[in-house]
Amino acid sequence: MARIVRIHAYGDASVLQLEDVDVPAPLADEVQIQVKAIGLNRAEVMFRNHAYLQEAEFPSRLGYEAAGVVMAVGSAVSEFKVGDAVSVIPPLDIARWGTYGEVANVPAYLAVKHPSNLSFEQAAASWMQYVTAWGALVEQAKLSQGDVVLVTAASSSVGLAAFQIARSVGATAIAVTRTRAKQQALLDAGATHVIISDEEDLVERVMALTNGQGARVVFDPIGGPSFEALTQSMARGGILLEYGALSPEPTPFPLFTVLGKSLTLKGYLYAEIVSDPAALARAKAFILEGLTSGALAPIIAKTFALDEIQAAHGFLEANQQVGKIVVTV
């Protein structure tokens, strides 16, 4: 038996219940870990609220990220042994391999022996953000030396990861945030420039910062009315990667801007990388090298204990954090 967070219905944070559950042995291709830390993701809030791509089967586990110690290995697993410290690259099912709890079974191919310089909290905060940002910026947009990338929702863990990845390949990262409250924190986190969208004209500011050229790459999880200004801020031949839909408002299609600048607009999902073994291998190599060297350093906004999981979700939904929220076990 282990303490596991489950939901029995959709709803606010109060539906998250910490219960004693009998966790089965790992399947042949899985490892079972004693969870030491859990990284929270907005997708888990959406799943809990019935606003996610996946439907729950109640009672349902949830959770994408974790780090801990291997307790057992499946019969087909040879690369791990009991006692190994590992972290989890989020799998493609938020419930089947849910990580919220003291024990979790996860696919062995998505477990990683992370660098020893990382704490369990840092390791649990790493994989979703860096795989997401790497897949969009490096794998698909081919971000490189001298490029400019415009990053919205900049204080999210993925936004911060984008700054670090941009810096590691010699690119310039421009962060977009609504108010000045997080401006210095974003600069400290690695953004080259910060645009305050409630006070400044986005297009004018980007053009001023890029000598009239615009940003070749835009990395946006919001959509909505600001989409048009983002395309106007882009360089000719640029690419916009849309990886979310945080805005509840309709997203316009700026036809003439797209045509006039020969822009590429691409929907991007983290799953594109995780479901492609060759791309996933490239992601692991890049991220492990960065984590080992310190070029990639996860920023933790706040930690909570497992029995504070409801408060942790509330803090995540308040949108006050800069970086990752981590739950310790």
Coordinates of C-alpha atoms in Angstrom, one line a residue:
M1 CA 0.0 0.0 0.0
A2 CA 1.1 3.5 -0.7
R3 CA -0.3 7.0 -0.4
I4 CA -1.6 8.0 -3.8
V5 CA -3.4 11.1 -5.1
R6 CA -6.5 10.3 -7.0
I7 CA -9.6 12.1 -8.2
H8 CA -13.1 10.6 -8.2
A9 CA -14.8 13.4 -10.1
Y10 CA -13.8 16.5 -12.1
G11 CA -13.6 19.8 -10.2
D12 CA -11.5 22.3 -8.3
A13 CA -8.4 21.4 -6.3
S14 CA -10.6 19.9 -3.5
V15 CA -11.2 16.8 -5.7
L16 CA -7.5 15.8 -5.2
Q17 CA -7.6 13.1 -2.5
L18 CA -4.7 11.4 -0.9
E19 CA -5.6 7.7 -0.4
D20 CA -4.0 4.4 0.6
V21 CA -3.9 2.4 -2.6
D22 CA -2.4 -1.0 -3.5
V23 CA 0.1 -0.3 -6.3
P24 CA 0.7 -3.3 -8.6
A25 CA 4.1 -4.7 -9.5
P26 CA 5.6 -3.1 -12.7
L27 CA 4.9 -4.6 -16.0
A28 CA 7.6 -6.2 -18.1
D29 CA 8.7 -2.9 -19.7
E30 CA 8.2 -0.7 -16.6
V31 CA 10.2 0.3 -13.6
Q32 CA 8.6 1.1 -10.2
I33 CA 10.0 4.1 -8.3
Q34 CA 9.8 5.3 -4.8
V35 CA 8.8 8.9 -5.6
K36 CA 10.9 11.6 -3.9
A37 CA 9.7 14.7 -5.8
I38 CA 6.9 15.6 -8.3
G39 CA 6.9 18.4 -10.8
L40 CA 3.5 20.0 -11.4
N41 CA 2.2 20.9 -14.8
R42 CA -0.7 23.0 -16.0
A43 CA -1.9 19.9 -17.9
E44 CA -2.8 18.3 -14.6
V45 CA -5.0 21.2 -13.7
M46 CA -6.7 20.9 -17.0
F47 CA -7.2 17.2 -16.6
R48 CA -8.6 17.7 -13.2
N49 CA -11.0 20.4 -14.6
H50 CA -12.2 18.2 -17.5
A51 CA -10.5 20.6 -20.0
Y52 CA -7.7 18.2 -21.2
L53 CA -7.2 16.0 -24.3
Q54 CA -7.6 12.9 -22.2
E55 CA -10.7 11.7 -20.4
A56 CA -10.5 10.3 -16.8
E57 CA -11.7 6.9 -15.8
F58 CA -12.6 7.3 -12.1
P59 CA -11.0 6.9 -9.7
S60 CA -8.1 8.2 -11.6
R61 CA -4.4 8.8 -10.8
L62 CA -2.7 11.8 -12.4
G63 CA 0.7 13.3 -12.8
Y64 CA 3.4 13.5 -15.5
E65 CA 6.7 14.2 -13.8
A66 CA 8.7 12.7 -10.9
A67 CA 12.1 11.7 -9.6
G68 CA 12.9 9.0 -7.2
V69 CA 14.6 5.7 -6.5
V70 CA 14.0 2.4 -8.4
M71 CA 12.1 -0.1 -6.2
A72 CA 11.5 -2.8 -8.7
V73 CA 12.1 -3.5 -12.4
G74 CA 10.0 -5.4 -15.0
S75 CA 11.2 -8.7 -16.4
A76 CA 12.2 -7.1 -19.7
V77 CA 14.2 -4.2 -18.2
S78 CA 18.0 -4.5 -18.1
E79 CA 19.2 -0.9 -18.0
F80 CA 18.1 -0.2 -14.4
K81 CA 18.5 -1.8 -11.1
V82 CA 17.0 -1.4 -7.6
G83 CA 18.5 1.6 -5.9
D84 CA 19.1 3.7 -9.1
A85 CA 18.2 7.4 -8.8
V86 CA 16.0 8.3 -11.8
S87 CA 13.7 11.0 -13.1
V88 CA 10.8 10.6 -15.5
I89 CA 10.3 12.0 -19.0
P90 CA 6.5 12.5 -19.0
P91 CA 4.7 9.6 -20.8
L92 CA 1.7 10.1 -23.1
D93 CA -0.9 9.0 -20.6
I94 CA -1.5 11.3 -17.6
A95 CA -3.5 8.7 -15.7
R96 CA -2.0 5.2 -16.5
W97 CA 1.4 6.2 -15.2
G98 CA 0.3 8.9 -12.8
T99 CA 3.2 10.2 -10.7
Y100 CA 1.2 11.9 -7.8
G101 CA 2.0 9.6 -4.9
E102 CA 4.6 7.7 -3.0
V103 CA 5.0 5.0 -5.6
A104 CA 4.7 5.1 -9.4
N105 CA 5.2 2.6 -12.2
V106 CA 6.6 4.2 -15.4
P107 CA 7.8 3.1 -18.8
A108 CA 11.5 2.1 -18.6
Y109 CA 12.3 4.0 -21.8
L110 CA 11.1 7.2 -20.2
A111 CA 13.2 6.8 -17.0
V112 CA 16.6 8.6 -17.0
K113 CA 19.6 8.3 -14.7
H114 CA 19.9 12.0 -14.2
P115 CA 23.2 13.8 -13.4
S116 CA 24.3 13.4 -9.8
N117 CA 24.6 17.2 -9.4
L118 CA 20.8 17.5 -9.5
S119 CA 18.6 17.2 -6.4
F120 CA 15.5 15.1 -6.7
E121 CA 13.5 18.3 -6.7
Q122 CA 15.5 19.7 -9.6
A123 CA 15.3 16.4 -11.5
A124 CA 11.6 16.2 -11.1
A125 CA 11.4 19.8 -12.5
S126 CA 13.4 19.1 -15.6
W127 CA 12.0 16.9 -18.3
M128 CA 8.7 18.3 -19.3
Q129 CA 10.0 21.8 -19.7
Y130 CA 13.2 21.0 -21.5
V131 CA 11.9 18.3 -23.8
T132 CA 9.0 20.6 -24.8
A133 CA 11.2 23.6 -25.4
W134 CA 14.0 21.6 -27.1
G135 CA 11.6 19.9 -29.5
A136 CA 10.1 23.1 -30.7
L137 CA 13.1 25.4 -30.8
V138 CA 16.0 23.1 -31.7
E139 CA 14.4 20.0 -33.4
Q140 CA 11.7 21.8 -35.4
A141 CA 12.7 25.5 -35.7
K142 CA 16.4 24.8 -35.9
L143 CA 17.2 27.7 -33.6
S144 CA 20.8 28.6 -33.8
Q145 CA 23.5 31.3 -33.4
G146 CA 22.2 34.8 -34.1
D147 CA 18.5 33.9 -34.2
V148 CA 15.9 35.7 -32.2
V149 CA 13.1 33.8 -30.5
L150 CA 10.0 35.5 -29.0
V151 CA 8.7 33.6 -26.0
T152 CA 5.2 34.3 -24.5
A153 CA 3.9 32.9 -21.2
A154 CA 7.5 33.6 -20.3
S155 CA 7.4 32.9 -16.6
S156 CA 6.2 29.4 -17.1
S157 CA 8.8 26.6 -16.6
V158 CA 8.7 26.0 -20.4
G159 CA 9.3 29.7 -21.0
L160 CA 12.3 29.7 -18.7
A161 CA 13.6 26.5 -20.4
A162 CA 13.3 28.3 -23.7
F163 CA 15.6 31.1 -22.5
Q164 CA 18.2 28.7 -21.4
I165 CA 18.1 26.6 -24.5
A166 CA 18.3 29.8 -26.7
R167 CA 21.3 31.0 -24.8
S168 CA 23.0 27.6 -25.1
V169 CA 22.8 27.7 -28.9
G170 CA 23.7 31.4 -29.2
A171 CA 20.3 32.8 -29.9
T172 CA 18.6 35.8 -28.4
A173 CA 15.4 35.3 -26.3
I174 CA 12.8 38.0 -26.0
A175 CA 10.3 37.4 -23.2
V176 CA 6.8 38.7 -23.2
T177 CA 4.9 39.3 -19.9
R178 CA 1.8 41.3 -19.1
T179 CA 3.1 43.4 -16.2
R180 CA 6.4 44.5 -14.7
A181 CA 6.0 42.3 -11.6
K182 CA 8.1 39.5 -13.1
Q183 CA 10.4 41.6 -15.3
Q184 CA 13.6 41.3 -13.3
A185 CA 13.0 37.6 -12.5
L186 CA 12.8 36.9 -16.2
L187 CA 16.0 38.8 -16.9
D188 CA 17.6 36.9 -14.0
A189 CA 16.3 33.6 -15.5
G190 CA 18.1 34.2 -18.9
A191 CA 15.9 36.4 -21.1
T192 CA 17.9 38.8 -23.1
H193 CA 15.0 41.3 -23.3
V194 CA 11.6 41.6 -21.6
I195 CA 8.5 43.2 -23.2
I196 CA 5.7 44.4 -21.0
S197 CA 2.7 43.7 -23.2
D198 CA 0.2 45.8 -21.1
E199 CA 2.4 48.9 -21.4
E200 CA 4.4 48.5 -24.7
D201 CA 3.5 48.0 -28.3
L202 CA 4.7 44.4 -29.0
V203 CA 5.4 44.9 -32.7
E204 CA 7.2 48.2 -32.3
R205 CA 9.3 46.9 -29.4
V206 CA 10.3 43.7 -31.2
M207 CA 11.2 45.6 -34.4
A208 CA 13.3 48.0 -32.3
L209 CA 15.2 45.2 -30.6
T210 CA 15.9 43.4 -33.9
N211 CA 16.8 46.4 -36.1
G212 CA 13.6 46.1 -38.0
Q213 CA 14.1 42.4 -38.9
G214 CA 11.6 40.8 -36.5
A215 CA 11.9 37.5 -34.6
R216 CA 12.6 34.4 -36.8
V217 CA 11.0 32.1 -34.2
V218 CA 7.9 32.6 -32.0
F219 CA 7.1 30.1 -29.2
D220 CA 3.5 30.6 -27.9
P221 CA 1.1 28.6 -25.8
I222 CA -1.6 31.3 -25.6
G223 CA -3.3 32.0 -29.0
G224 CA -6.2 34.4 -28.9
P225 CA -6.2 38.0 -30.0
S226 CA -2.5 38.5 -29.5
F227 CA -1.7 36.0 -32.2
E228 CA -2.0 38.6 -34.9
A229 CA 0.6 40.9 -33.2
L230 CA 2.9 38.0 -32.9
T231 CA 2.9 37.3 -36.6
Q232 CA 3.5 41.0 -37.3
S233 CA 6.5 40.8 -35.0
M234 CA 8.1 38.0 -37.1
A235 CA 10.9 38.1 -39.6
R236 CA 10.2 37.1 -43.2
G237 CA 10.3 33.3 -43.6
G238 CA 9.9 32.9 -39.8
I239 CA 8.2 30.1 -37.9
L240 CA 5.6 30.3 -35.1
L241 CA 5.1 27.2 -33.0
E242 CA 1.8 27.2 -31.2
Y243 CA 1.9 24.7 -28.3
G244 CA -1.2 25.6 -26.3
A245 CA -4.5 27.4 -26.1
L246 CA -4.5 29.3 -22.8
S247 CA -6.6 32.1 -24.2
P248 CA -10.4 31.5 -24.0
E249 CA -10.9 33.9 -26.9
P250 CA -10.9 33.1 -30.6
T251 CA -7.6 33.1 -32.4
P252 CA -7.6 35.2 -35.7
F253 CA -5.8 34.0 -38.8
P254 CA -3.7 36.9 -40.1
L255 CA -3.9 35.8 -43.7
F256 CA -2.2 38.8 -45.3
T257 CA 0.7 38.9 -42.8
V258 CA 1.3 35.2 -43.2
L259 CA 1.3 35.5 -47.0
G260 CA 3.3 38.7 -47.1
K261 CA 6.0 37.3 -44.9
S262 CA 5.9 33.7 -46.1
L263 CA 5.4 32.5 -42.5
T264 CA 5.2 29.0 -41.2
L265 CA 2.6 28.5 -38.5
K266 CA 2.8 25.1 -36.8
G267 CA 0.9 23.4 -34.1
Y268 CA 3.3 21.6 -31.8
L269 CA 2.8 18.9 -29.2
Y270 CA 5.3 17.5 -26.7
A271 CA 4.1 14.1 -27.9
E272 CA 5.8 14.6 -31.2
I273 CA 9.1 14.1 -29.5
V274 CA 8.3 11.4 -27.0
S275 CA 6.6 9.2 -29.7
D276 CA 9.7 9.4 -32.0
P277 CA 12.5 7.3 -30.6
A278 CA 15.2 9.0 -32.7
A279 CA 14.0 12.5 -31.7
L280 CA 13.7 11.4 -28.0
A281 CA 17.3 10.2 -28.1
R282 CA 18.5 13.5 -29.4
A283 CA 16.5 15.3 -26.8
K284 CA 17.9 13.2 -23.9
A285 CA 21.5 13.8 -25.2
F286 CA 21.1 17.6 -25.5
I287 CA 19.3 17.9 -22.1
L288 CA 21.6 15.6 -20.1
E289 CA 24.6 17.5 -21.5
G290 CA 23.1 20.8 -20.5
L291 CA 22.0 19.6 -17.0
T292 CA 25.5 18.2 -16.4
S293 CA 27.3 21.4 -17.5
G294 CA 24.8 23.7 -15.8
A295 CA 23.8 25.4 -19.0
L296 CA 20.3 24.1 -18.2
A297 CA 19.3 24.7 -14.6
P298 CA 15.7 24.2 -13.6
I299 CA 14.2 27.1 -11.6
I300 CA 11.9 26.0 -8.8
A301 CA 9.4 28.6 -7.7
K302 CA 8.0 26.9 -4.6
T303 CA 7.8 23.5 -3.0
F304 CA 4.9 21.8 -1.1
A305 CA 4.6 18.5 0.8
L306 CA 2.5 15.7 -0.7
D307 CA -0.3 16.3 1.8
E308 CA -0.4 19.9 0.6
I309 CA -1.3 18.8 -3.0
Q310 CA -4.5 20.9 -3.0
A311 CA -2.6 24.0 -2.0
A312 CA 0.0 23.3 -4.6
H313 CA -2.6 23.2 -7.3
G314 CA -4.1 26.4 -6.0
F315 CA -0.8 28.1 -6.1
L316 CA -0.3 26.9 -9.7
E317 CA -3.6 28.3 -10.7
A318 CA -2.9 31.7 -9.2
N319 CA -0.2 32.2 -11.9
Q320 CA 2.1 34.0 -9.5
Q321 CA 5.1 31.7 -9.9
V322 CA 8.3 32.1 -11.9
G323 CA 9.5 28.6 -12.6
K324 CA 8.4 25.1 -11.5
I325 CA 6.2 24.1 -8.6
V326 CA 7.5 20.9 -7.0
V327 CA 5.9 18.6 -4.5
T328 CA 8.2 16.7 -2.2
V329 CA 7.4 13.2 -0.9

